Amino acid sequence: MRAGEPLPPLEIPVTRTLIVAGAIASRDYQDVHHDAELARQKGAPDIFMNILTTNGLVGRYVTDHFGPAAVLRKVAIRLGTPNHPGDTMVLTGSVEEVDGDTAVVRVVGANRTGTHVTGTVTVTLPAGEAAR
């Protein structure tokens, strides 16, 4: 792992099922994450993904790249435009800095309307893995 190393993009189809399942799994029962009519009454065009689902997908993106031995130490994200059913979120990233077996990865997730998520993930790899 080297500073400047890009991660390959990951396309995630944003389905109604993904949004609802992510909200339920994270115990986020706010109606805007599962009830389209109530979401529209509150000004949204449809239900939208919650931050905990996005956080999990960002973590998955990094561990998919670095492998099952990777340990997420910190995930710091900020949401932008919502993910709605029918969107495709494309995650991209690059290694920003490396200190021994620990790296900071900058991640961006975008959909058809703009940037959904930006942030950094601090990840640690076992000593033998970090040299790759």
CSV table of N, CA, C and O in Angstrom, one decimal:
chain,number,residue,atom,x,y,z
A,1,MET,N,0.9,-1.2,0.0
A,1,MET,CA,0.0,0.0,0.0
A,1,MET,C,0.9,1.2,0.0
A,1,MET,O,1.9,1.3,0.8
A,2,ARG,N,0.6,2.2,-0.9
A,2,ARG,CA,1.4,3.4,-1.1
A,2,ARG,C,0.5,4.6,-1.2
A,2,ARG,O,-0.6,4.5,-1.7
A,3,ALA,N,1.0,5.7,-0.7
A,3,ALA,CA,0.2,7.0,-0.9
A,3,ALA,C,0.0,7.2,-2.3
A,3,ALA,O,0.9,7.0,-3.2
A,4,GLY,N,-1.2,7.6,-2.7
A,4,GLY,CA,-1.5,7.9,-4.1
A,4,GLY,C,-2.1,6.7,-4.8
A,4,GLY,O,-2.7,6.8,-5.9
A,5,GLU,N,-2.1,5.5,-4.2
A,5,GLU,CA,-2.6,4.3,-4.8
A,5,GLU,C,-4.1,4.4,-4.9
A,5,GLU,O,-4.8,4.6,-4.0
A,6,PRO,N,-4.6,4.3,-6.2
A,6,PRO,CA,-6.1,4.4,-6.3
A,6,PRO,C,-6.8,3.0,-6.0
A,6,PRO,O,-6.1,2.0,-6.1
A,7,LEU,N,-8.0,3.1,-5.6
A,7,LEU,CA,-8.8,1.9,-5.4
A,7,LEU,C,-9.7,1.8,-6.6
A,7,LEU,O,-10.2,2.9,-7.1
A,8,PRO,N,-10.0,0.6,-7.1
A,8,PRO,CA,-10.9,0.5,-8.3
A,8,PRO,C,-12.3,1.0,-7.9
A,8,PRO,O,-12.7,0.8,-6.7
A,9,PRO,N,-13.0,1.5,-8.8
A,9,PRO,CA,-14.4,2.0,-8.5
A,9,PRO,C,-15.3,0.8,-8.2
A,9,PRO,O,-15.1,-0.3,-8.7
A,10,LEU,N,-16.3,1.0,-7.4
A,10,LEU,CA,-17.3,0.0,-7.0
A,10,LEU,C,-18.7,0.6,-7.3
A,10,LEU,O,-19.0,1.7,-6.7
A,11,GLU,N,-19.5,0.0,-8.2
A,11,GLU,CA,-20.8,0.5,-8.5
A,11,GLU,C,-21.8,-0.3,-7.6
A,11,GLU,O,-21.8,-1.5,-7.6
A,12,ILE,N,-22.6,0.5,-6.9
A,12,ILE,CA,-23.7,-0.1,-6.0
A,12,ILE,C,-25.0,0.3,-6.5
A,12,ILE,O,-25.4,1.5,-6.4
A,13,PRO,N,-25.8,-0.6,-7.1
A,13,PRO,CA,-27.2,-0.2,-7.4
A,13,PRO,C,-28.0,0.1,-6.2
A,13,PRO,O,-28.0,-0.7,-5.2
A,14,VAL,N,-28.6,1.2,-6.1
A,14,VAL,CA,-29.4,1.6,-5.0
A,14,VAL,C,-30.9,1.2,-5.2
A,14,VAL,O,-31.6,1.8,-6.0
A,15,THR,N,-31.2,0.1,-4.6
A,15,THR,CA,-32.6,-0.4,-4.7
A,15,THR,C,-33.4,0.0,-3.5
A,15,THR,O,-32.9,0.3,-2.4
A,16,ARG,N,-34.7,-0.1,-3.7
A,16,ARG,CA,-35.7,0.1,-2.6
A,16,ARG,C,-35.4,-0.9,-1.4
A,16,ARG,O,-35.3,-0.5,-0.3
A,17,THR,N,-35.1,-2.1,-1.8
A,17,THR,CA,-34.8,-3.1,-0.8
A,17,THR,C,-33.5,-2.8,0.0
A,17,THR,O,-33.5,-2.9,1.2
A,18,LEU,N,-32.5,-2.3,-0.7
A,18,LEU,CA,-31.2,-2.0,0.0
A,18,LEU,C,-31.5,-0.8,1.0
A,18,LEU,O,-31.0,-0.9,2.1
A,19,ILE,N,-32.2,0.1,0.6
A,19,ILE,CA,-32.5,1.3,1.5
A,19,ILE,C,-33.3,0.8,2.7
A,19,ILE,O,-32.9,1.1,3.8
A,20,VAL,N,-34.4,0.1,2.5
A,20,VAL,CA,-35.2,-0.4,3.6
A,20,VAL,C,-34.5,-1.4,4.5
A,20,VAL,O,-34.5,-1.2,5.7
A,21,ALA,N,-33.8,-2.3,3.9
A,21,ALA,CA,-33.0,-3.3,4.7
A,21,ALA,C,-31.9,-2.6,5.5
A,21,ALA,O,-31.7,-3.0,6.7
A,22,GLY,N,-31.2,-1.7,4.9
A,22,GLY,CA,-30.2,-1.0,5.7
A,22,GLY,C,-30.8,-0.2,6.8
A,22,GLY,O,-30.2,-0.2,7.9
A,23,ALA,N,-31.9,0.4,6.6
A,23,ALA,CA,-32.5,1.2,7.7
A,23,ALA,C,-33.0,0.2,8.8
A,23,ALA,O,-32.8,0.5,10.0
A,24,ILE,N,-33.6,-0.9,8.5
A,24,ILE,CA,-34.1,-1.9,9.5
A,24,ILE,C,-32.9,-2.5,10.2
A,24,ILE,O,-32.9,-2.6,11.4
A,25,ALA,N,-31.8,-2.8,9.5
A,25,ALA,CA,-30.6,-3.5,10.1
A,25,ALA,C,-30.0,-2.5,11.1
A,25,ALA,O,-29.4,-3.0,12.1
A,26,SER,N,-30.1,-1.2,10.9
A,26,SER,CA,-29.4,-0.3,11.8
A,26,SER,C,-30.4,0.3,12.7
A,26,SER,O,-30.1,1.3,13.4
A,27,ARG,N,-31.6,-0.2,12.8
A,27,ARG,CA,-32.7,0.2,13.7
A,27,ARG,C,-33.1,1.6,13.5
A,27,ARG,O,-33.4,2.3,14.5
A,28,ASP,N,-33.1,2.1,12.3
A,28,ASP,CA,-33.5,3.4,11.9
A,28,ASP,C,-34.9,3.4,11.3
A,28,ASP,O,-35.0,3.1,10.1
A,29,TYR,N,-35.9,3.6,12.1
A,29,TYR,CA,-37.2,3.4,11.7
A,29,TYR,C,-37.9,4.7,11.2
A,29,TYR,O,-39.1,4.8,11.1
A,30,GLN,N,-37.1,5.7,10.9
A,30,GLN,CA,-37.7,7.0,10.4
A,30,GLN,C,-38.4,6.7,9.1
A,30,GLN,O,-37.9,6.0,8.2
A,31,ASP,N,-39.6,7.2,9.0
A,31,ASP,CA,-40.4,6.9,7.8
A,31,ASP,C,-39.8,7.3,6.5
A,31,ASP,O,-40.1,6.6,5.5
A,32,VAL,N,-38.9,8.3,6.4
A,32,VAL,CA,-38.3,8.7,5.1
A,32,VAL,C,-37.4,7.6,4.5
A,32,VAL,O,-37.0,7.7,3.4
A,33,HIS,N,-37.1,6.5,5.3
A,33,HIS,CA,-36.3,5.5,4.8
A,33,HIS,C,-37.1,4.2,4.4
A,33,HIS,O,-36.5,3.2,4.0
A,34,HIS,N,-38.4,4.3,4.6
A,34,HIS,CA,-39.2,3.1,4.2
A,34,HIS,C,-40.6,3.4,3.6
A,34,HIS,O,-41.2,2.5,3.0
A,35,ASP,N,-41.1,4.6,3.8
A,35,ASP,CA,-42.5,5.0,3.3
A,35,ASP,C,-42.4,6.1,2.3
A,35,ASP,O,-42.2,7.3,2.7
A,36,ALA,N,-42.6,5.7,1.0
A,36,ALA,CA,-42.4,6.7,0.0
A,36,ALA,C,-43.4,7.9,0.1
A,36,ALA,O,-43.0,9.0,-0.2
A,37,GLU,N,-44.7,7.6,0.4
A,37,GLU,CA,-45.7,8.6,0.5
A,37,GLU,C,-45.3,9.6,1.6
A,37,GLU,O,-45.4,10.8,1.4
A,38,LEU,N,-44.9,9.1,2.8
A,38,LEU,CA,-44.5,10.1,3.9
A,38,LEU,C,-43.2,10.8,3.5
A,38,LEU,O,-43.1,12.0,3.9
A,39,ALA,N,-42.3,10.2,2.8
A,39,ALA,CA,-41.1,10.9,2.4
A,39,ALA,C,-41.5,12.0,1.4
A,39,ALA,O,-40.9,13.1,1.6
A,40,ARG,N,-42.4,11.8,0.5
A,40,ARG,CA,-42.9,12.8,-0.4
A,40,ARG,C,-43.6,14.0,0.4
A,40,ARG,O,-43.4,15.1,0.1
A,41,GLN,N,-44.4,13.6,1.4
A,41,GLN,CA,-45.0,14.6,2.2
A,41,GLN,C,-44.0,15.5,2.9
A,41,GLN,O,-44.3,16.7,3.2
A,42,LYS,N,-42.8,15.0,3.2
A,42,LYS,CA,-41.8,15.8,3.9
A,42,LYS,C,-40.8,16.4,2.9
A,42,LYS,O,-39.8,17.0,3.3
A,43,GLY,N,-41.2,16.4,1.6
A,43,GLY,CA,-40.4,17.1,0.6
A,43,GLY,C,-39.4,16.3,-0.2
A,43,GLY,O,-38.7,16.9,-1.1
A,44,ALA,N,-39.2,15.0,0.1
A,44,ALA,CA,-38.3,14.2,-0.7
A,44,ALA,C,-39.0,13.6,-1.9
A,44,ALA,O,-40.2,13.3,-1.8
A,45,PRO,N,-38.4,13.3,-3.0
A,45,PRO,CA,-39.1,12.7,-4.1
A,45,PRO,C,-39.4,11.2,-3.9
A,45,PRO,O,-40.3,10.6,-4.5
A,46,ASP,N,-38.7,10.6,-2.9
A,46,ASP,CA,-38.9,9.1,-2.6
A,46,ASP,C,-38.2,8.8,-1.3
A,46,ASP,O,-37.6,9.7,-0.7
A,47,ILE,N,-38.2,7.6,-0.9
A,47,ILE,CA,-37.4,7.2,0.3
A,47,ILE,C,-35.9,7.4,0.0
A,47,ILE,O,-35.5,7.5,-1.2
A,48,PHE,N,-35.1,7.5,1.0
A,48,PHE,CA,-33.6,7.7,0.7
A,48,PHE,C,-32.8,6.9,1.8
A,48,PHE,O,-33.3,6.7,2.9
A,49,MET,N,-31.6,6.6,1.4
A,49,MET,CA,-30.7,5.8,2.2
A,49,MET,C,-30.3,6.6,3.5
A,49,MET,O,-30.0,7.8,3.4
A,50,ASN,N,-30.2,5.9,4.6
A,50,ASN,CA,-29.7,6.5,5.8
A,50,ASN,C,-28.2,6.5,5.9
A,50,ASN,O,-27.5,5.8,5.2
A,51,ILE,N,-27.7,7.3,6.8
A,51,ILE,CA,-26.2,7.5,6.9
A,51,ILE,C,-25.5,6.2,7.4
A,51,ILE,O,-24.4,5.9,7.0
A,52,LEU,N,-26.2,5.4,8.2
A,52,LEU,CA,-25.6,4.1,8.7
A,52,LEU,C,-25.4,3.1,7.5
A,52,LEU,O,-24.4,2.4,7.5
A,53,THR,N,-26.3,3.1,6.6
A,53,THR,CA,-26.1,2.2,5.4
A,53,THR,C,-25.0,2.7,4.6
A,53,THR,O,-24.1,1.9,4.2
A,54,THR,N,-24.9,4.0,4.4
A,54,THR,CA,-23.8,4.6,3.6
A,54,THR,C,-22.5,4.3,4.3
A,54,THR,O,-21.5,3.9,3.7
A,55,ASN,N,-22.4,4.4,5.6
A,55,ASN,CA,-21.2,4.2,6.4
A,55,ASN,C,-20.8,2.7,6.2
A,55,ASN,O,-19.6,2.5,6.0
A,56,GLY,N,-21.7,1.8,6.2
A,56,GLY,CA,-21.4,0.4,6.1
A,56,GLY,C,-20.8,0.1,4.7
A,56,GLY,O,-19.9,-0.7,4.5
A,57,LEU,N,-21.4,0.8,3.6
A,57,LEU,CA,-21.0,0.6,2.3
A,57,LEU,C,-19.6,1.1,2.0
A,57,LEU,O,-18.8,0.5,1.3
A,58,VAL,N,-19.3,2.3,2.7
A,58,VAL,CA,-17.9,2.8,2.6
A,58,VAL,C,-16.9,1.9,3.2
A,58,VAL,O,-15.9,1.6,2.7
A,59,GLY,N,-17.3,1.3,4.4
A,59,GLY,CA,-16.4,0.4,5.0
A,59,GLY,C,-16.2,-0.9,4.2
A,59,GLY,O,-15.1,-1.4,4.1
A,60,ARG,N,-17.3,-1.4,3.6
A,60,ARG,CA,-17.2,-2.5,2.7
A,60,ARG,C,-16.2,-2.3,1.5
A,60,ARG,O,-15.4,-3.1,1.2
A,61,TYR,N,-16.3,-1.1,1.0
A,61,TYR,CA,-15.5,-0.7,-0.2
A,61,TYR,C,-14.0,-0.8,0.2
A,61,TYR,O,-13.2,-1.4,-0.6
A,62,VAL,N,-13.7,-0.3,1.4
A,62,VAL,CA,-12.3,-0.3,1.8
A,62,VAL,C,-11.8,-1.8,2.1
A,62,VAL,O,-10.7,-2.2,1.7
A,63,THR,N,-12.6,-2.5,2.8
A,63,THR,CA,-12.2,-3.9,3.2
A,63,THR,C,-12.2,-4.8,1.9
A,63,THR,O,-11.5,-5.8,1.9
A,64,ASP,N,-13.1,-4.6,1.0
A,64,ASP,CA,-13.1,-5.3,-0.3
A,64,ASP,C,-11.7,-5.2,-1.0
A,64,ASP,O,-11.2,-6.1,-1.5
A,65,HIS,N,-11.2,-4.0,-0.9
A,65,HIS,CA,-9.9,-3.7,-1.6
A,65,HIS,C,-8.7,-4.3,-0.8
A,65,HIS,O,-7.9,-4.9,-1.3
A,66,PHE,N,-8.7,-4.1,0.5
A,66,PHE,CA,-7.6,-4.5,1.3
A,66,PHE,C,-7.6,-5.9,1.9
A,66,PHE,O,-6.7,-6.5,2.4
A,67,GLY,N,-8.8,-6.5,1.8
A,67,GLY,CA,-9.0,-7.9,2.2
A,67,GLY,C,-9.5,-8.1,3.6
A,67,GLY,O,-9.6,-7.2,4.4
A,68,PRO,N,-9.8,-9.4,3.9
A,68,PRO,CA,-10.5,-9.7,5.2
A,68,PRO,C,-9.6,-9.5,6.4
A,68,PRO,O,-10.2,-9.4,7.5
A,69,ALA,N,-8.3,-9.3,6.3
A,69,ALA,CA,-7.5,-9.0,7.4
A,69,ALA,C,-7.5,-7.6,7.8
A,69,ALA,O,-7.0,-7.2,8.8
A,70,ALA,N,-8.0,-6.7,6.9
A,70,ALA,CA,-8.0,-5.3,7.2
A,70,ALA,C,-8.9,-5.0,8.3
A,70,ALA,O,-10.0,-5.5,8.5
A,71,VAL,N,-8.5,-4.0,9.2
A,71,VAL,CA,-9.3,-3.6,10.3
A,71,VAL,C,-9.6,-2.1,10.2
A,71,VAL,O,-8.6,-1.3,10.1
A,72,LEU,N,-10.8,-1.8,10.2
A,72,LEU,CA,-11.2,-0.4,10.1
A,72,LEU,C,-11.0,0.3,11.5
A,72,LEU,O,-11.6,-0.2,12.4
A,73,ARG,N,-10.2,1.3,11.5
A,73,ARG,CA,-10.0,2.0,12.8
A,73,ARG,C,-10.8,3.2,13.0
A,73,ARG,O,-11.2,3.6,14.1
A,74,LYS,N,-11.1,3.9,11.8
A,74,LYS,CA,-12.0,5.1,11.9
A,74,LYS,C,-12.6,5.3,10.6
A,74,LYS,O,-12.0,5.2,9.5
A,75,VAL,N,-13.9,5.6,10.6
A,75,VAL,CA,-14.6,6.0,9.4
A,75,VAL,C,-15.3,7.3,9.7
A,75,VAL,O,-16.1,7.5,10.6
A,76,ALA,N,-14.9,8.3,8.9
A,76,ALA,CA,-15.4,9.7,9.0
A,76,ALA,C,-16.0,10.2,7.7
A,76,ALA,O,-15.3,10.4,6.7
A,77,ILE,N,-17.3,10.2,7.7
A,77,ILE,CA,-18.0,10.6,6.4
A,77,ILE,C,-18.9,11.8,6.6
A,77,ILE,O,-19.4,12.1,7.7
A,78,ARG,N,-19.2,12.4,5.4
A,78,ARG,CA,-20.2,13.5,5.4
A,78,ARG,C,-21.1,13.2,4.2
A,78,ARG,O,-20.6,12.9,3.1
A,79,LEU,N,-22.4,13.3,4.4
A,79,LEU,CA,-23.4,13.1,3.3
A,79,LEU,C,-23.6,14.4,2.5
A,79,LEU,O,-23.6,15.5,3.1
A,80,GLY,N,-23.9,14.1,1.3
A,80,GLY,CA,-24.3,15.2,0.4
A,80,GLY,C,-25.7,14.9,-0.2
A,80,GLY,O,-26.7,14.8,0.6
A,81,THR,N,-25.8,14.8,-1.5
A,81,THR,CA,-27.1,14.5,-2.1
A,81,THR,C,-27.5,13.1,-1.8
A,81,THR,O,-26.7,12.2,-1.6
A,82,PRO,N,-28.9,12.9,-1.6
A,82,PRO,CA,-29.4,11.6,-1.2
A,82,PRO,C,-29.2,10.5,-2.2
A,82,PRO,O,-29.1,10.8,-3.4
A,83,ASN,N,-29.2,9.3,-1.8
A,83,ASN,CA,-29.3,8.1,-2.6
A,83,ASN,C,-30.8,7.7,-2.6
A,83,ASN,O,-31.3,7.3,-1.6
A,84,HIS,N,-31.4,7.7,-3.8
A,84,HIS,CA,-32.8,7.2,-3.9
A,84,HIS,C,-32.9,5.9,-4.7
A,84,HIS,O,-31.9,5.6,-5.5
A,85,PRO,N,-34.0,5.2,-4.6
A,85,PRO,CA,-34.2,4.0,-5.5
A,85,PRO,C,-33.9,4.3,-6.9
A,85,PRO,O,-34.4,5.4,-7.4
A,86,GLY,N,-33.2,3.5,-7.6
A,86,GLY,CA,-32.9,3.7,-9.0
A,86,GLY,C,-31.6,4.3,-9.3
A,86,GLY,O,-31.1,4.3,-10.4
A,87,ASP,N,-31.0,4.9,-8.3
A,87,ASP,CA,-29.6,5.5,-8.4
A,87,ASP,C,-28.6,4.4,-8.5
A,87,ASP,O,-28.9,3.3,-8.0
A,88,THR,N,-27.4,4.7,-9.0
A,88,THR,CA,-26.3,3.8,-8.8
A,88,THR,C,-25.2,4.7,-8.1
A,88,THR,O,-24.9,5.8,-8.6
A,89,MET,N,-24.8,4.3,-7.0
A,89,MET,CA,-23.7,5.0,-6.3
A,89,MET,C,-22.4,4.4,-6.7
A,89,MET,O,-22.2,3.2,-6.7
A,90,VAL,N,-21.5,5.2,-7.2
A,90,VAL,CA,-20.1,4.7,-7.6
A,90,VAL,C,-19.1,5.3,-6.5
A,90,VAL,O,-19.0,6.5,-6.4
A,91,LEU,N,-18.5,4.3,-5.8
A,91,LEU,CA,-17.5,4.6,-4.8
A,91,LEU,C,-16.1,4.6,-5.5
A,91,LEU,O,-15.8,3.7,-6.3
A,92,THR,N,-15.3,5.7,-5.2
A,92,THR,CA,-14.0,5.7,-5.7
A,92,THR,C,-13.1,6.1,-4.5
A,92,THR,O,-13.6,6.7,-3.5
A,93,GLY,N,-11.8,5.8,-4.6
A,93,GLY,CA,-11.0,6.2,-3.5
A,93,GLY,C,-9.5,6.1,-3.8
A,93,GLY,O,-9.1,5.6,-4.9
A,94,SER,N,-8.7,6.7,-2.9
A,94,SER,CA,-7.3,6.6,-3.1
A,94,SER,C,-6.6,6.6,-1.7
A,94,SER,O,-7.2,7.2,-0.7
A,95,VAL,N,-5.5,6.0,-1.6
A,95,VAL,CA,-4.7,6.0,-0.3
A,95,VAL,C,-4.1,7.4,-0.2
A,95,VAL,O,-3.4,7.9,-1.1
A,96,GLU,N,-4.4,8.1,0.9
A,96,GLU,CA,-4.0,9.5,1.1
A,96,GLU,C,-2.6,9.5,1.8
A,96,GLU,O,-1.8,10.3,1.5
A,97,GLU,N,-2.5,8.7,2.8
A,97,GLU,CA,-1.2,8.6,3.6
A,97,GLU,C,-1.0,7.2,4.1
A,97,GLU,O,-2.0,6.5,4.4
A,98,VAL,N,0.2,6.9,4.4
A,98,VAL,CA,0.6,5.6,4.9
A,98,VAL,C,1.6,5.8,6.1
A,98,VAL,O,2.5,6.6,5.9
A,99,ASP,N,1.3,5.1,7.2
A,99,ASP,CA,2.3,5.2,8.3
A,99,ASP,C,2.4,3.7,8.8
A,99,ASP,O,1.5,3.2,9.5
A,100,GLY,N,3.5,3.0,8.4
A,100,GLY,CA,3.7,1.7,8.8
A,100,GLY,C,2.6,0.8,8.2
A,100,GLY,O,2.4,0.7,7.0
A,101,ASP,N,1.8,0.1,9.1
A,101,ASP,CA,0.7,-0.8,8.7
A,101,ASP,C,-0.6,-0.1,8.6
A,101,ASP,O,-1.6,-0.8,8.5
A,102,THR,N,-0.7,1.2,8.7
A,102,THR,CA,-1.9,2.0,8.8
A,102,THR,C,-2.0,2.9,7.6
A,102,THR,O,-1.0,3.6,7.3
A,103,ALA,N,-3.2,3.0,7.0
A,103,ALA,CA,-3.4,3.9,5.9
A,103,ALA,C,-4.6,4.7,6.1
A,103,ALA,O,-5.6,4.3,6.7
A,104,VAL,N,-4.6,5.9,5.5
A,104,VAL,CA,-5.8,6.8,5.5
A,104,VAL,C,-6.3,6.8,4.0
A,104,VAL,O,-5.5,7.1,3.1
A,105,VAL,N,-7.5,6.4,3.8
A,105,VAL,CA,-8.1,6.3,2.4
A,105,VAL,C,-9.2,7.3,2.3
A,105,VAL,O,-10.1,7.4,3.1
A,106,ARG,N,-9.0,8.2,1.2
A,106,ARG,CA,-10.1,9.1,0.9
A,106,ARG,C,-11.1,8.4,0.0
A,106,ARG,O,-10.7,7.8,-1.0
A,107,VAL,N,-12.4,8.6,0.4
A,107,VAL,CA,-13.5,7.9,-0.4
A,107,VAL,C,-14.5,9.0,-0.8
A,107,VAL,O,-14.8,9.9,-0.1
A,108,VAL,N,-15.0,8.8,-2.1
A,108,VAL,CA,-16.1,9.6,-2.6
A,108,VAL,C,-17.1,8.7,-3.2
A,108,VAL,O,-16.7,7.7,-3.9
A,109,GLY,N,-18.4,8.9,-2.9
A,109,GLY,CA,-19.4,8.2,-3.5
A,109,GLY,C,-20.4,9.1,-4.3
A,109,GLY,O,-20.8,10.1,-3.7
A,110,ALA,N,-20.6,8.9,-5.5
A,110,ALA,CA,-21.4,9.8,-6.3
A,110,ALA,C,-22.6,9.0,-7.0
A,110,ALA,O,-22.4,7.8,-7.3
A,111,ASN,N,-23.7,9.8,-7.2
A,111,ASN,CA,-24.8,9.2,-8.0
A,111,ASN,C,-25.2,10.2,-9.1
A,111,ASN,O,-24.4,11.2,-9.3
A,112,ARG,N,-26.3,10.0,-9.7
A,112,ARG,CA,-26.6,10.8,-10.9
A,112,ARG,C,-26.9,12.3,-10.6
A,112,ARG,O,-26.8,13.1,-11.4
A,113,THR,N,-27.1,12.6,-9.3
A,113,THR,CA,-27.4,14.0,-9.0
A,113,THR,C,-26.2,14.7,-8.3
A,113,THR,O,-26.3,15.9,-8.0
A,114,GLY,N,-25.2,13.9,-8.0
A,114,GLY,CA,-24.0,14.6,-7.4
A,114,GLY,C,-23.3,13.7,-6.5
A,114,GLY,O,-23.3,12.5,-6.5
A,115,THR,N,-22.6,14.3,-5.5
A,115,THR,CA,-21.8,13.6,-4.5
A,115,THR,C,-22.7,13.2,-3.4
A,115,THR,O,-23.2,14.1,-2.7
A,116,HIS,N,-22.8,11.9,-3.1
A,116,HIS,CA,-23.6,11.4,-2.0
A,116,HIS,C,-22.8,11.4,-0.7
A,116,HIS,O,-23.3,11.7,0.4
A,117,VAL,N,-21.5,11.0,-0.8
A,117,VAL,CA,-20.7,10.8,0.4
A,117,VAL,C,-19.2,11.2,0.1
A,117,VAL,O,-18.7,10.9,-0.9
A,118,THR,N,-18.6,11.8,1.1
A,118,THR,CA,-17.2,12.1,1.1
A,118,THR,C,-16.6,11.7,2.5
A,118,THR,O,-17.3,11.8,3.4
A,119,GLY,N,-15.4,11.3,2.5
A,119,GLY,CA,-14.8,11.0,3.8
A,119,GLY,C,-13.5,10.3,3.7
A,119,GLY,O,-12.9,10.1,2.7
A,120,THR,N,-13.0,9.9,4.9
A,120,THR,CA,-11.8,9.2,5.0
A,120,THR,C,-12.0,7.9,5.9
A,120,THR,O,-12.9,7.9,6.8
A,121,VAL,N,-11.2,6.9,5.6
A,121,VAL,CA,-11.3,5.7,6.4
A,121,VAL,C,-9.8,5.3,6.8
A,121,VAL,O,-8.9,5.3,5.9
A,122,THR,N,-9.6,5.2,8.1
A,122,THR,CA,-8.3,4.7,8.5
A,122,THR,C,-8.4,3.2,8.7
A,122,THR,O,-9.2,2.7,9.4
A,123,VAL,N,-7.4,2.5,8.0
A,123,VAL,CA,-7.4,1.1,8.0
A,123,VAL,C,-6.0,0.6,8.4
A,123,VAL,O,-5.0,1.2,8.0
A,124,THR,N,-6.0,-0.5,9.1
A,124,THR,CA,-4.7,-1.2,9.5
A,124,THR,C,-4.7,-2.6,8.9
A,124,THR,O,-5.7,-3.3,8.9
A,125,LEU,N,-3.5,-2.9,8.4
A,125,LEU,CA,-3.3,-4.3,7.9
A,125,LEU,C,-2.3,-5.0,8.7
A,125,LEU,O,-1.4,-4.3,9.3
A,126,PRO,N,-2.4,-6.3,8.8
A,126,PRO,CA,-1.3,-7.1,9.4
A,126,PRO,C,0.0,-6.7,8.8
A,126,PRO,O,0.1,-6.5,7.6
A,127,ALA,N,1.1,-6.8,9.5
A,127,ALA,CA,2.5,-6.4,9.0
A,127,ALA,C,2.8,-6.9,7.7
A,127,ALA,O,3.3,-6.2,6.8
A,128,GLY,N,2.6,-8.2,7.4
A,128,GLY,CA,3.0,-8.8,6.2
A,128,GLY,C,2.1,-8.3,5.0
A,128,GLY,O,2.6,-8.3,3.9
A,129,GLU,N,0.9,-8.0,5.3
A,129,GLU,CA,0.0,-7.5,4.3
A,129,GLU,C,0.2,-6.1,3.9
A,129,GLU,O,0.0,-5.7,2.7
A,130,ALA,N,0.7,-5.2,4.8
A,130,ALA,CA,0.9,-3.8,4.5
A,130,ALA,C,2.0,-3.6,3.4
A,130,ALA,O,1.9,-2.6,2.7
A,131,ALA,N,2.9,-4.5,3.3
A,131,ALA,CA,4.0,-4.3,2.3
A,131,ALA,C,3.6,-4.5,0.9
A,131,ALA,O,4.3,-4.1,0.0
A,132,ARG,N,2.5,-5.0,0.6
A,132,ARG,CA,2.1,-5.4,-0.8
A,132,ARG,C,1.9,-4.2,-1.6
A,132,ARG,O,1.8,-3.1,-1.3
